[in-house]
XYZ file of C-alpha atoms in Angstrom:
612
model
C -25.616 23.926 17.308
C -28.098 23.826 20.190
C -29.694 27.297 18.942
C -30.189 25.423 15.591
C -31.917 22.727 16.286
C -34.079 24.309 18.733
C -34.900 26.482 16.019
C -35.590 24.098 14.004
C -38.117 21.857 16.213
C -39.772 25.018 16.760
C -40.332 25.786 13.113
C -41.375 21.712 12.757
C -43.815 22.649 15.439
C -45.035 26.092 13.767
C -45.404 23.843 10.825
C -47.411 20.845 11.984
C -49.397 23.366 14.335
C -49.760 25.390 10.579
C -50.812 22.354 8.260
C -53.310 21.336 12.026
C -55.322 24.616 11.420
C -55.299 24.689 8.064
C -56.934 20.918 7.798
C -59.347 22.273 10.861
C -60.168 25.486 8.956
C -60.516 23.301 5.847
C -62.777 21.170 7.203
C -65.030 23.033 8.659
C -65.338 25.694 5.861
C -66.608 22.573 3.597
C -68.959 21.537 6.681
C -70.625 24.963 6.352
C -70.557 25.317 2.360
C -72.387 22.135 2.608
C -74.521 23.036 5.417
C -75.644 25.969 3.373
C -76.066 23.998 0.112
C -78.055 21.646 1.925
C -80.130 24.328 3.331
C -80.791 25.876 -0.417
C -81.663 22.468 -1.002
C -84.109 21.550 1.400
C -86.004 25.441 1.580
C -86.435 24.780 -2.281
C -87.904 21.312 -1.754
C -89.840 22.754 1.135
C -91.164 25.993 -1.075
C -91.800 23.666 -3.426
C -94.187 21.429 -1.400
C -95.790 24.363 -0.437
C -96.350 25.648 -3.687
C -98.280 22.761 -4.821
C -100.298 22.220 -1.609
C -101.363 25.826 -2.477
C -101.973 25.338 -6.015
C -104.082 22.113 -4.492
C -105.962 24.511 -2.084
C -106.369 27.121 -5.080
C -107.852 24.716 -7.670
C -110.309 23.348 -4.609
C -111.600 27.053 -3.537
C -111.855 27.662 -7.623
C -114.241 24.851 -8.657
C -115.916 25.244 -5.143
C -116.891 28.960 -6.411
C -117.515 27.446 -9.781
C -119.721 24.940 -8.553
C -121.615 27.738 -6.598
C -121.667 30.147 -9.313
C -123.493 27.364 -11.316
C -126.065 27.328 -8.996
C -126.723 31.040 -8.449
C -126.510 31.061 -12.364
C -129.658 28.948 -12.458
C -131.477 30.605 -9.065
C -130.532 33.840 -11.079
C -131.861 32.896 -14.534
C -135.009 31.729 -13.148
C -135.614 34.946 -10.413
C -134.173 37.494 -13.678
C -137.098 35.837 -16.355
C -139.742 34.237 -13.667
C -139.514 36.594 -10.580
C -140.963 35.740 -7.421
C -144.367 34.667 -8.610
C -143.118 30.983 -9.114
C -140.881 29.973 -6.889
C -142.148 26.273 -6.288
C -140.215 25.569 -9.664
C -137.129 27.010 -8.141
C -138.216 24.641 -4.836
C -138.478 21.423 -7.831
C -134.788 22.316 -9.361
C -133.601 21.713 -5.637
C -135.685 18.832 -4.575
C -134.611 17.124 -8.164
C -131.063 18.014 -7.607
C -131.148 19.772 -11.003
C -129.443 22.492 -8.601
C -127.063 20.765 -6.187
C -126.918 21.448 -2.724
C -124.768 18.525 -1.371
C -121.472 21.021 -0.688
C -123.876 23.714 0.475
C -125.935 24.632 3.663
C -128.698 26.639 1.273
C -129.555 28.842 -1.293
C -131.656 31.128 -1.415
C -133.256 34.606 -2.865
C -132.605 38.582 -0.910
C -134.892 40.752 -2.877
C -134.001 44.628 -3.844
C -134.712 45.569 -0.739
C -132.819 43.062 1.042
C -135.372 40.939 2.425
C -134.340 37.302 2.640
C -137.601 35.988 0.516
C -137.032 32.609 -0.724
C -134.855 29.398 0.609
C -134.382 26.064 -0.338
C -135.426 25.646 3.156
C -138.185 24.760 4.096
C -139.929 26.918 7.190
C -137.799 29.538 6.263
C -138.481 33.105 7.513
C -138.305 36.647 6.022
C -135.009 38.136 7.329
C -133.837 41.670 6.375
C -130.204 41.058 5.612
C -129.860 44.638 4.145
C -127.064 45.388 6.476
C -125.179 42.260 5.480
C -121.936 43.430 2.963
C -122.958 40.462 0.885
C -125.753 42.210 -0.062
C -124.498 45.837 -0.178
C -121.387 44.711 -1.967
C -123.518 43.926 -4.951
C -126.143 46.519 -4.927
C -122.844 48.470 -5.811
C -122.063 46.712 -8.855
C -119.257 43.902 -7.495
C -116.909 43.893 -10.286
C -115.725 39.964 -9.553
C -119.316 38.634 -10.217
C -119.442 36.266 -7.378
C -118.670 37.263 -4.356
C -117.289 35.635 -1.097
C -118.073 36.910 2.184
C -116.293 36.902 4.906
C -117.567 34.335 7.909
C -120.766 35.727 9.300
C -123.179 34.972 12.255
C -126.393 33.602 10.237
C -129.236 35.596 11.853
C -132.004 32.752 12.222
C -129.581 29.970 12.541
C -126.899 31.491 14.581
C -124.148 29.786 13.032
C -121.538 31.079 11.238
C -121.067 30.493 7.847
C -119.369 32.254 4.555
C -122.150 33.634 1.968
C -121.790 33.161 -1.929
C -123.365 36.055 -3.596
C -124.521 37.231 -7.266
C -126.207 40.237 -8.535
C -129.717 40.077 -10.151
C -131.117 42.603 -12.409
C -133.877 43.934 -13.827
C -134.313 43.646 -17.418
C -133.250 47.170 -17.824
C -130.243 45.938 -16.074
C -131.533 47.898 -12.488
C -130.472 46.290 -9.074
C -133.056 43.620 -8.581
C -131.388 41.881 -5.124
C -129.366 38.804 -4.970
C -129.031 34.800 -5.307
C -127.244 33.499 -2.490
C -125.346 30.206 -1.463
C -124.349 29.497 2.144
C -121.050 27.290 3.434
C -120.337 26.008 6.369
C -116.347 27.419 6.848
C -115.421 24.067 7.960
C -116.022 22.412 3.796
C -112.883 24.586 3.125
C -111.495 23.407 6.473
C -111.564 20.059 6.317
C -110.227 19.949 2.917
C -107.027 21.613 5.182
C -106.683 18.800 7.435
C -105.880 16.433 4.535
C -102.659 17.443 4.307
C -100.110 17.901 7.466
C -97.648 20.459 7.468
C -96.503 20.354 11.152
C -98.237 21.277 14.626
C -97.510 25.195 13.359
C -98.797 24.719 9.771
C -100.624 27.483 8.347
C -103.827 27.558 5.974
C -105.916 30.706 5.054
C -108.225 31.862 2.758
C -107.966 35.252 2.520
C -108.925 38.588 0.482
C -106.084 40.307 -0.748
C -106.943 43.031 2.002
C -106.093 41.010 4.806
C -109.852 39.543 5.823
C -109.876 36.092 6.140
C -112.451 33.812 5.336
C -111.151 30.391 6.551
C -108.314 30.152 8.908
C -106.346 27.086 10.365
C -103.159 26.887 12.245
C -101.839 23.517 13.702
C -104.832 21.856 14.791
C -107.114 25.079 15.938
C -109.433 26.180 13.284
C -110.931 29.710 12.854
C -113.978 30.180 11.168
C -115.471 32.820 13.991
C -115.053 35.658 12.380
C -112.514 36.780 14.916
C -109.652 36.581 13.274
C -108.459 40.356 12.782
C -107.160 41.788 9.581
C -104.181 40.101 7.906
C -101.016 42.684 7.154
C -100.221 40.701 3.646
C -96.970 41.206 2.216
C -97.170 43.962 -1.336
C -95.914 40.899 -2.911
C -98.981 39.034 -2.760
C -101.200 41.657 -4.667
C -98.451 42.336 -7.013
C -97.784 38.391 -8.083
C -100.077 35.575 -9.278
C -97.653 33.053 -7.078
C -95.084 32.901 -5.039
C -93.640 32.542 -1.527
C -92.238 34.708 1.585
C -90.764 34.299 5.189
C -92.421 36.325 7.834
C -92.648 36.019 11.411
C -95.418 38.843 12.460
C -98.105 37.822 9.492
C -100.095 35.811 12.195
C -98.611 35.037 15.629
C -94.932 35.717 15.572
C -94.078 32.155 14.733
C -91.045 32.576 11.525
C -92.875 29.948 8.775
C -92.458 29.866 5.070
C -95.429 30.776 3.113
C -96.334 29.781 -0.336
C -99.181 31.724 -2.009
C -101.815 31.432 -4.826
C -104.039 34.109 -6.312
C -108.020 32.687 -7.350
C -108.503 33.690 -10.759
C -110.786 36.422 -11.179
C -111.124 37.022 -7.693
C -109.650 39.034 -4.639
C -108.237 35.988 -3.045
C -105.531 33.680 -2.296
C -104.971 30.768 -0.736
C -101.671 31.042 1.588
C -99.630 28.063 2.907
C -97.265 28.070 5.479
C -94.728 25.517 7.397
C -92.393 26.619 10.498
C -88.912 27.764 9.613
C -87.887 24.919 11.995
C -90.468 22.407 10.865
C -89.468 22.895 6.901
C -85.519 22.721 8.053
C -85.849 19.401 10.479
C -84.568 17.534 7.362
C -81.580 20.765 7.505
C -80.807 20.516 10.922
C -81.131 16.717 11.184
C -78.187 16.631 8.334
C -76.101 19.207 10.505
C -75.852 17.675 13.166
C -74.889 14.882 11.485
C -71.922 17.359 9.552
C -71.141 18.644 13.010
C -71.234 15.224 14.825
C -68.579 14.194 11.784
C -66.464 17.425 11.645
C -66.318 17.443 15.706
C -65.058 14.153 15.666
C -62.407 14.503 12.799
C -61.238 17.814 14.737
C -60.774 15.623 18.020
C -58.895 13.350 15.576
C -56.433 16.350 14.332
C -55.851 17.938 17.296
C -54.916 14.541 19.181
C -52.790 13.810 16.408
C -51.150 17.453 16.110
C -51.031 17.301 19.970
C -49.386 13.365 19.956
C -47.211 15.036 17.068
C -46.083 17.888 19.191
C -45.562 16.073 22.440
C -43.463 13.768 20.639
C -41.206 16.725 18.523
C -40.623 18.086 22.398
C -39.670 15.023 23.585
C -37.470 14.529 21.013
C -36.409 18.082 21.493
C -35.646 17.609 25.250
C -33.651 14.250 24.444
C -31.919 16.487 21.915
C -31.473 19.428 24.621
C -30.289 16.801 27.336
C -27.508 15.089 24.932
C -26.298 18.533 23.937
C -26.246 19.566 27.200
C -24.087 16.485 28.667
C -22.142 16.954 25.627
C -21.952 20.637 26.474
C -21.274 19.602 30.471
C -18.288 17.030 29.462
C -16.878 19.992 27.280
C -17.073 21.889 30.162
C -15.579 19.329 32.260
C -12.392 18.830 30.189
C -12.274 22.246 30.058
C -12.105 23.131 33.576
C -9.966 19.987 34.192
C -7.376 21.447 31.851
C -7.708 24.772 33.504
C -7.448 23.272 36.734
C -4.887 21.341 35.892
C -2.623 24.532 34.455
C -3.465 26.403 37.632
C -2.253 23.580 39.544
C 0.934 23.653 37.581
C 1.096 27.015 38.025
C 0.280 26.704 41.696
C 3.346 24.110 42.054
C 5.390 26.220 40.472
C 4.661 29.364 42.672
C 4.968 27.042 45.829
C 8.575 26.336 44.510
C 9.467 29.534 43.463
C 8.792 31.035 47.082
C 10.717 28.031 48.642
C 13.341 28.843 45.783
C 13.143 32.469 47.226
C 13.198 31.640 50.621
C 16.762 29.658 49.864
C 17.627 32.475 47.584
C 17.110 35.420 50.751
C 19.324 33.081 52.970
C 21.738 32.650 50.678
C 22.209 36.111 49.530
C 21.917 36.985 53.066
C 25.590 35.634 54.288
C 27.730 37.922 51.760
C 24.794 40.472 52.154
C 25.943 40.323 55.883
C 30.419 40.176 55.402
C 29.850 43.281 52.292
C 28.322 45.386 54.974
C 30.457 44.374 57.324
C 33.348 45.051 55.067
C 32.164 48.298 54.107
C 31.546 49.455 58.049
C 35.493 48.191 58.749
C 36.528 50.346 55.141
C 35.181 53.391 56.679
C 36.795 53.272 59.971
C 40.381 51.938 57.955
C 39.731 55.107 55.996
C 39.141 57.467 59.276
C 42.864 55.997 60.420
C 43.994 56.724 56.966
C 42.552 60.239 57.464
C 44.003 60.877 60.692
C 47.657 60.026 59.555
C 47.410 62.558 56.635
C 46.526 65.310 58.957
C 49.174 64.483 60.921
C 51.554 64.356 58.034
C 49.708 67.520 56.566
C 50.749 69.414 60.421
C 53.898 68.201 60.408
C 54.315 69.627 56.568
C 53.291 73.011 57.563
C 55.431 73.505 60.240
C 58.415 72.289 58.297
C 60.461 75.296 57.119
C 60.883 75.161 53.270
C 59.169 77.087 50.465
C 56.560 75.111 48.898
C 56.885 77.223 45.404
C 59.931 75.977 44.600
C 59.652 72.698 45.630
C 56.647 71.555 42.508
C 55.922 68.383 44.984
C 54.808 70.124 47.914
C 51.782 68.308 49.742
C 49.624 71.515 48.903
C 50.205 71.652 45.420
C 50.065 67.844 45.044
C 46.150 67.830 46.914
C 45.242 70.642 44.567
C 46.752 68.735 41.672
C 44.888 65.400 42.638
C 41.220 67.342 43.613
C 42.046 65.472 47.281
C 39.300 67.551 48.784
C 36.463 66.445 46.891
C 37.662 62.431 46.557
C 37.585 63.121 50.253
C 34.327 64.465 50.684
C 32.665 62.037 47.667
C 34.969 58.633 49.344
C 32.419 59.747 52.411
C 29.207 59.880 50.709
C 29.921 56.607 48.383
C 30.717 54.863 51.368
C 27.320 55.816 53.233
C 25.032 55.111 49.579
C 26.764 51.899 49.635
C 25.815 51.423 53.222
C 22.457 52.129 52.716
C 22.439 50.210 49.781
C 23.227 46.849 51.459
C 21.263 47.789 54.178
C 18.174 48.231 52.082
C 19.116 44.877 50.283
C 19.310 43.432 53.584
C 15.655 44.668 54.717
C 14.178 43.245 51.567
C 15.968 39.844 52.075
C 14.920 39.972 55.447
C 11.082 40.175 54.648
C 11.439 38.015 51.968
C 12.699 35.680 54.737
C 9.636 36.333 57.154
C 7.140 36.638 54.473
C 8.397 32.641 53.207
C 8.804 31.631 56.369
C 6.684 28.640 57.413
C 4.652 28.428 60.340
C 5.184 24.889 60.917
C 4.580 25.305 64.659
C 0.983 27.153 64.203
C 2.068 29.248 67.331
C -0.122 32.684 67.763
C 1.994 35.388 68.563
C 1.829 38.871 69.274
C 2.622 41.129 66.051
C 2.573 44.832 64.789
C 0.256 44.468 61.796
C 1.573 47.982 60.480
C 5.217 46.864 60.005
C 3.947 43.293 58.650
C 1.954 45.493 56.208
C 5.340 47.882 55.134
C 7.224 44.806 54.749
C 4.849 43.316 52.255
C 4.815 46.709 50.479
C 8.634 46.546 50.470
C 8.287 43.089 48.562
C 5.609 44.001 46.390
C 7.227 47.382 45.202
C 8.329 46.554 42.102
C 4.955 45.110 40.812
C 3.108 47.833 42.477
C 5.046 51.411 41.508
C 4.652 51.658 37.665
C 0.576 50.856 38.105
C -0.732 52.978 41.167
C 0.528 55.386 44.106
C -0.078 53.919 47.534
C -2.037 56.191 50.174
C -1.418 54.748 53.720
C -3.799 55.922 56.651
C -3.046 53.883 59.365
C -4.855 54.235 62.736
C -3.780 53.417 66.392
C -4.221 49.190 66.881
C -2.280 47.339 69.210
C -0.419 44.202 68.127
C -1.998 41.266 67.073
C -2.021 37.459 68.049
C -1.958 36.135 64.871
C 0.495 33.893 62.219
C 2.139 36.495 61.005
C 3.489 35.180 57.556
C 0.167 33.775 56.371
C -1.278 37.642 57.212
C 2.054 38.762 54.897
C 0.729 36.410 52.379
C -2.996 37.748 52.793
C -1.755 41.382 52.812
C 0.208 40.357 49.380
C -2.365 39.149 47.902
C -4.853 42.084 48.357
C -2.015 44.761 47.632
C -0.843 42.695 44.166
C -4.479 42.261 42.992
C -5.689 46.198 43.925
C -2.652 47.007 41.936
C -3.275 44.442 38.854
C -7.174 45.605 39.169
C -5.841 49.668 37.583
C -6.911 49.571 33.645
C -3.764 48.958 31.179
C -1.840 52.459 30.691
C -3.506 54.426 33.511
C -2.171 55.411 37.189
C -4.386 54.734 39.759
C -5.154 54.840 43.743
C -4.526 52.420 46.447
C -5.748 53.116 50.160
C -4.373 50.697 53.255
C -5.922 51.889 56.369
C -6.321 50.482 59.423
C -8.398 50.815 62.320
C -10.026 48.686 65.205
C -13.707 48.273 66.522
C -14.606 46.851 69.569
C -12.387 43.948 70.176
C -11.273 43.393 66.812
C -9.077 45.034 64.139
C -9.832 45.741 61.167
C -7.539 46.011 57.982
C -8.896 47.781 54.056
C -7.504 47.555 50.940
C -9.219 49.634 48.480
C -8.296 50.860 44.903
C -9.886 52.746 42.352
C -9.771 50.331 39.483
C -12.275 48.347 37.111
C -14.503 46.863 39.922
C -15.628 43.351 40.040
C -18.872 42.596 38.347
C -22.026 41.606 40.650
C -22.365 38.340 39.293
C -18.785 37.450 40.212
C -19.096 39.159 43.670
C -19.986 35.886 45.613
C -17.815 33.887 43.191
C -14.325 35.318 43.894
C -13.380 33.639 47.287
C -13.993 29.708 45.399
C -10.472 27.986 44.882
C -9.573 28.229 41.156
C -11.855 31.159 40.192
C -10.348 33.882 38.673
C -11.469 36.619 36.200
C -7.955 37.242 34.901
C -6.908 35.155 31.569
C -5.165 31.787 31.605
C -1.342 32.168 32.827
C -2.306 35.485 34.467
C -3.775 33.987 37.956
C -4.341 30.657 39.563
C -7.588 31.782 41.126
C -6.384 30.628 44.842
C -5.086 33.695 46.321
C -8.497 34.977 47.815
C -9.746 31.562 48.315
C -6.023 30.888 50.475
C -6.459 34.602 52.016
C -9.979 33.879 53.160
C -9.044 30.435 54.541
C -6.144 32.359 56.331
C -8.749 34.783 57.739
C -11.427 32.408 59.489
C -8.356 30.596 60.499
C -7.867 33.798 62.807
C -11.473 33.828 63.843
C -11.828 37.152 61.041
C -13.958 38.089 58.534
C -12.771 38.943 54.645
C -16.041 40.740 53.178
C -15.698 42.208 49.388
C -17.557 45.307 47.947
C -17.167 46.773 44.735
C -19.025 48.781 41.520
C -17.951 48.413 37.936
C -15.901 51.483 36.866
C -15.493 52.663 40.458
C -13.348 50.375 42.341
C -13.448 47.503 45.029
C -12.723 47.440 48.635
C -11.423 44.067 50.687
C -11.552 44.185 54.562
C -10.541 42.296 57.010
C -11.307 41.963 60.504
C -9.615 39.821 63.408
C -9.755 39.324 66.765
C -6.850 41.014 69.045
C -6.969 38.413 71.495
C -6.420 34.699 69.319
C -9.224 32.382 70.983
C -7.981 28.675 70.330
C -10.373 26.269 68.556
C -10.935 22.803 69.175
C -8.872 21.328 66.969
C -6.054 23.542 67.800
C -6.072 22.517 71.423
């Protein structure tokens, strides 16, 4: 019953603890499908964004090239039909604004052989720019038409600035030099600023092969030239659009870059946000998941934990009732036991008072049959005597015993008188030793019952004590195991000597009872002394008492014999018997191999205190 129900809190426990996990797992499996979702989410809103900030930064750098191609188309119209011979008109299309220069630093003229000849200027000097790739870039036919240099270090004004460039030709289409506009970097850079993508934004316009013409991250723009070669991802030649996350494109920071290619030209603009920056909104919402999720898990686990501490309390009450149930079980249990082996206890207590009238009685006509039989013999030795006589007398009387068929010698023969003489002899002495043998067993089963009323110490020969108790205890001791005596030399005792018989019995019945059902075995008595005591062993080689029980076996009403079979006092009486003596009983034993009692007492009785 106990077994059951703890089994059964423990599965309600395995349970609850089950369904606790499964709500915990539960939860936070939806807190990160969510999380992720949310991420998807706000990476597509944030490519997005970028996307159309770059498609905002395309469209600008577009009509800013289309608004400078217009202008070299007019400075090359008039250089390709006019040449240099009239190059005041070119300085009227300026000065009317029929060629505008408001989103320009200047425009100007690099003849064939890369001499810059004419600016909008005005005290503008010759400078051979025939080193500049502006210049060299379309002397070799540039395939794009205009083309956009990279930021260079202007020669008379020492400031940087990006060069617009278109070819001019001859009429038979020859090289003829180029028209040129010049930008200050920052027109594309302040367009940048407009929009804030974080203090790790990124903005670039840059040639598909990684040269950059404008450059700004965070608040730090770059428009030195020293910006080294971009490494662009293969998917930004190979796509019109799109976007990629990279953390070695600039300066190790991990951003999200959206990308546009110019139309009809070698360059895109490229936008990029932080990672971190573009996921605030991401990691704003997960801590707001987690802040939820952590709190609903403190929730379940105090509630699985309240749960469990209140299935073990229950549990324990359960445990503790069954056990007091269990205890008064117990209790009535032991108090019937008790109360059988006090019956029994009573009844041996009468029995061996029953006995002890039983011996006297049987004594008294123990005592006149012996007598009787002691008186027979010598009536039967007079008896004896006269028929010798007779038989003398007969012999020397003088008539033939042939013919007289009565004759005393025929008549003896006739009647076997030898042999009922010889056998009236030997029944006689059986029958004598008979009584006398019934008289030595009533005798110790006198002194073993005898009461010590007087608790007088006196001296005694512990070997016969031990012989007489063997005498009493023959018949329960000869069909189970042959005794082995090895007495040594110890004087007599001062002792009580009927409470010894008892203890003696007591060992002697139990080594015999001890020998397995249907087998013979072994018991060894010996006695011995050392120093001033003497010391008594009973041994046997029978089942052994097991080691649990060993320090059990001398407490009043414990026995390890079934119900009816042993009151479970007779050690517990021996053992009081023996410290009574000033002695030691001591116990050792192994399962399967036998146990050993011994005793040891003084010679010499000291009184105690409550004896004197």
């Amino acid at each position: 019953m106990e077994l059951q129900s703890f089994s059964k809190k423990n599965t309600a426990i395995t349970y609850l603890v089950t369904a606790g996990l499964i709500l915990l797992f539960s939860l936070w499996t939806f807190i990160s499908y969510r999380s992720n979702q949310d991420k998807e989410l706000v990476l597509k809103q944030s490519i997005a964004n970028l996307q159309n900030i770059a498609i905002s930064f395309k469209e600008h750098s577009q009509a800013t090239i289309r608004n400078s191609d217009e202008a070299l188309r007019i400075i090359k119209f008039h250089y390709e039909t006019r040449g240099a011979k009239d190059f005041n008109l070119l300085n009227e299309y300026f000065e009317k604004n029929v060629i505008d220069v408001s989103f320009f630093n200047q425009a100007g003229i690099i003849n064939k052989d890369g001499i810059y000849e004419f600016s909008n200027l005005q005290n503008h000097k010759k400078i051979d720019l025939s080193d500049r790739e502006h210049y060299r870039v379309q002397k070799e036919a540039y395939p794009y038409g205009v083309y956009v240099s990279k930021p260079v270090l202007g020669r008379a004004s020492k400031k940087w600035s990006i060069q617009l460039t278109k070819r001019l030709n001859t009429p038979n289409g020859d090289f003829n030099g180029v028209a040129v506009v010049s930008f200050d970097p920052t027109y594309f850079v302040d367009y940048h600023k407009q929009i804030d993508l974080g203090p790790q934004s990124f903005t670039s316009l840059v040639g598909t092969d990684g040269f950059v013409r404008t450059l700004r991250v965070g608040d730090v723009s770059k428009i030195d030239g020293s910006v080294p070669q971009i490494v662009l991802p293969k998917l930004v030649q190979d796509k019109e659009s799109g976007y990629f996350v990279s953390d070695d494109l600039f300066d190790h920071v991990k951003r999200i870059y959206a990308f546009e290619r110019l139309t009809n030209q070698p360059l895109a603009v490229v936008v990029g946000i932080q990672e971190s920056e573009a996921l605030a909104e991401y990691d704003r919402l997960v801590r707001s998941y987690v802040t939820l999720a952590g709190l609903l898990s403190i929730l379940i686990v105090a509630f699985t934990s309240i749960a469990i501490v209140m299935i073990r309390r229950a549990q324990r009450l359960n445990s503790e009732l069954l056990q007091s149930y269990t205890d008064m079980k117990g209790a009535k249990q032991s108090e019937f036991e008790m109360s059988q082996r006090l019956t029994q206890s009573e009844k041996l207590a009468a029995l061996g008072q029953l006995a002890a009238g039983v011996a006297h009685e049987i004594n008294n006509p123990i005592g006149y049959v012996n007598s009787n039989l002691g008186t027979l013999r010598q009536y039967f030795s007079i008896c004896e005597k006269i028929i010798s006589k007779y038989e003398s007398l007969v012999a020397s009387a003088s008539f033939s015993p042939i013919a007289d068929q009565d004759s005393p010698d025929l008549l003896k023969k006739k009647l076997n008188y030898a042999f009922v003489k010889e056998d009236i002899y030997a029944t006689l002495h059986e029958s004598q030793e008979g009584i006398v043998r019934v008289k030595n067993i009533v005798d110790d089963l006198k002194n073993f019952s005898r009461s010590d009323n007087t608790n007088l110490f006196v001296r005694s020969d512990l070997h016969k004590a031990i012989l007489s108790t063997l005498n009493i205890v023959n018949n329960e001791v000869k069909y189970r195991a042959d005794v082995d005596i090895q007495f040594g030399d110890i004087p007599e005792v001062e002792c009580l000597p009927s409470q010894l018989n008892q203890v003696f019995l007591n060992l002697i019945v139990n080594a015999a009872q001890a020998q397995p059902q249907g087998q013979r075995g072994k018991i060894v008595i010996s006695t011995g002394t050392v120093n001033d005591k003497v010391w008594i062993e009973v041994s046997d080689n029978g089942a052994g008492i097991a080691k649990e029980n060993l320090n059990k076996i001398f407490e009043p009403f414990f026995t390890t014999k079934t119900l009816g079979s042993g009151t479970g006092l007779g050690l517990a009486v021996s053992y009081g018997i023996v410290q009574r003596h000033g002695g030691t009983l001591t116990v050792s034993s192994t399962l399967g191999v036998g146990t050993r009692f011994r005793i040891e007492i003084p010679i010499r009785h000291v009184q105690s205190s409550e004896e004197k």
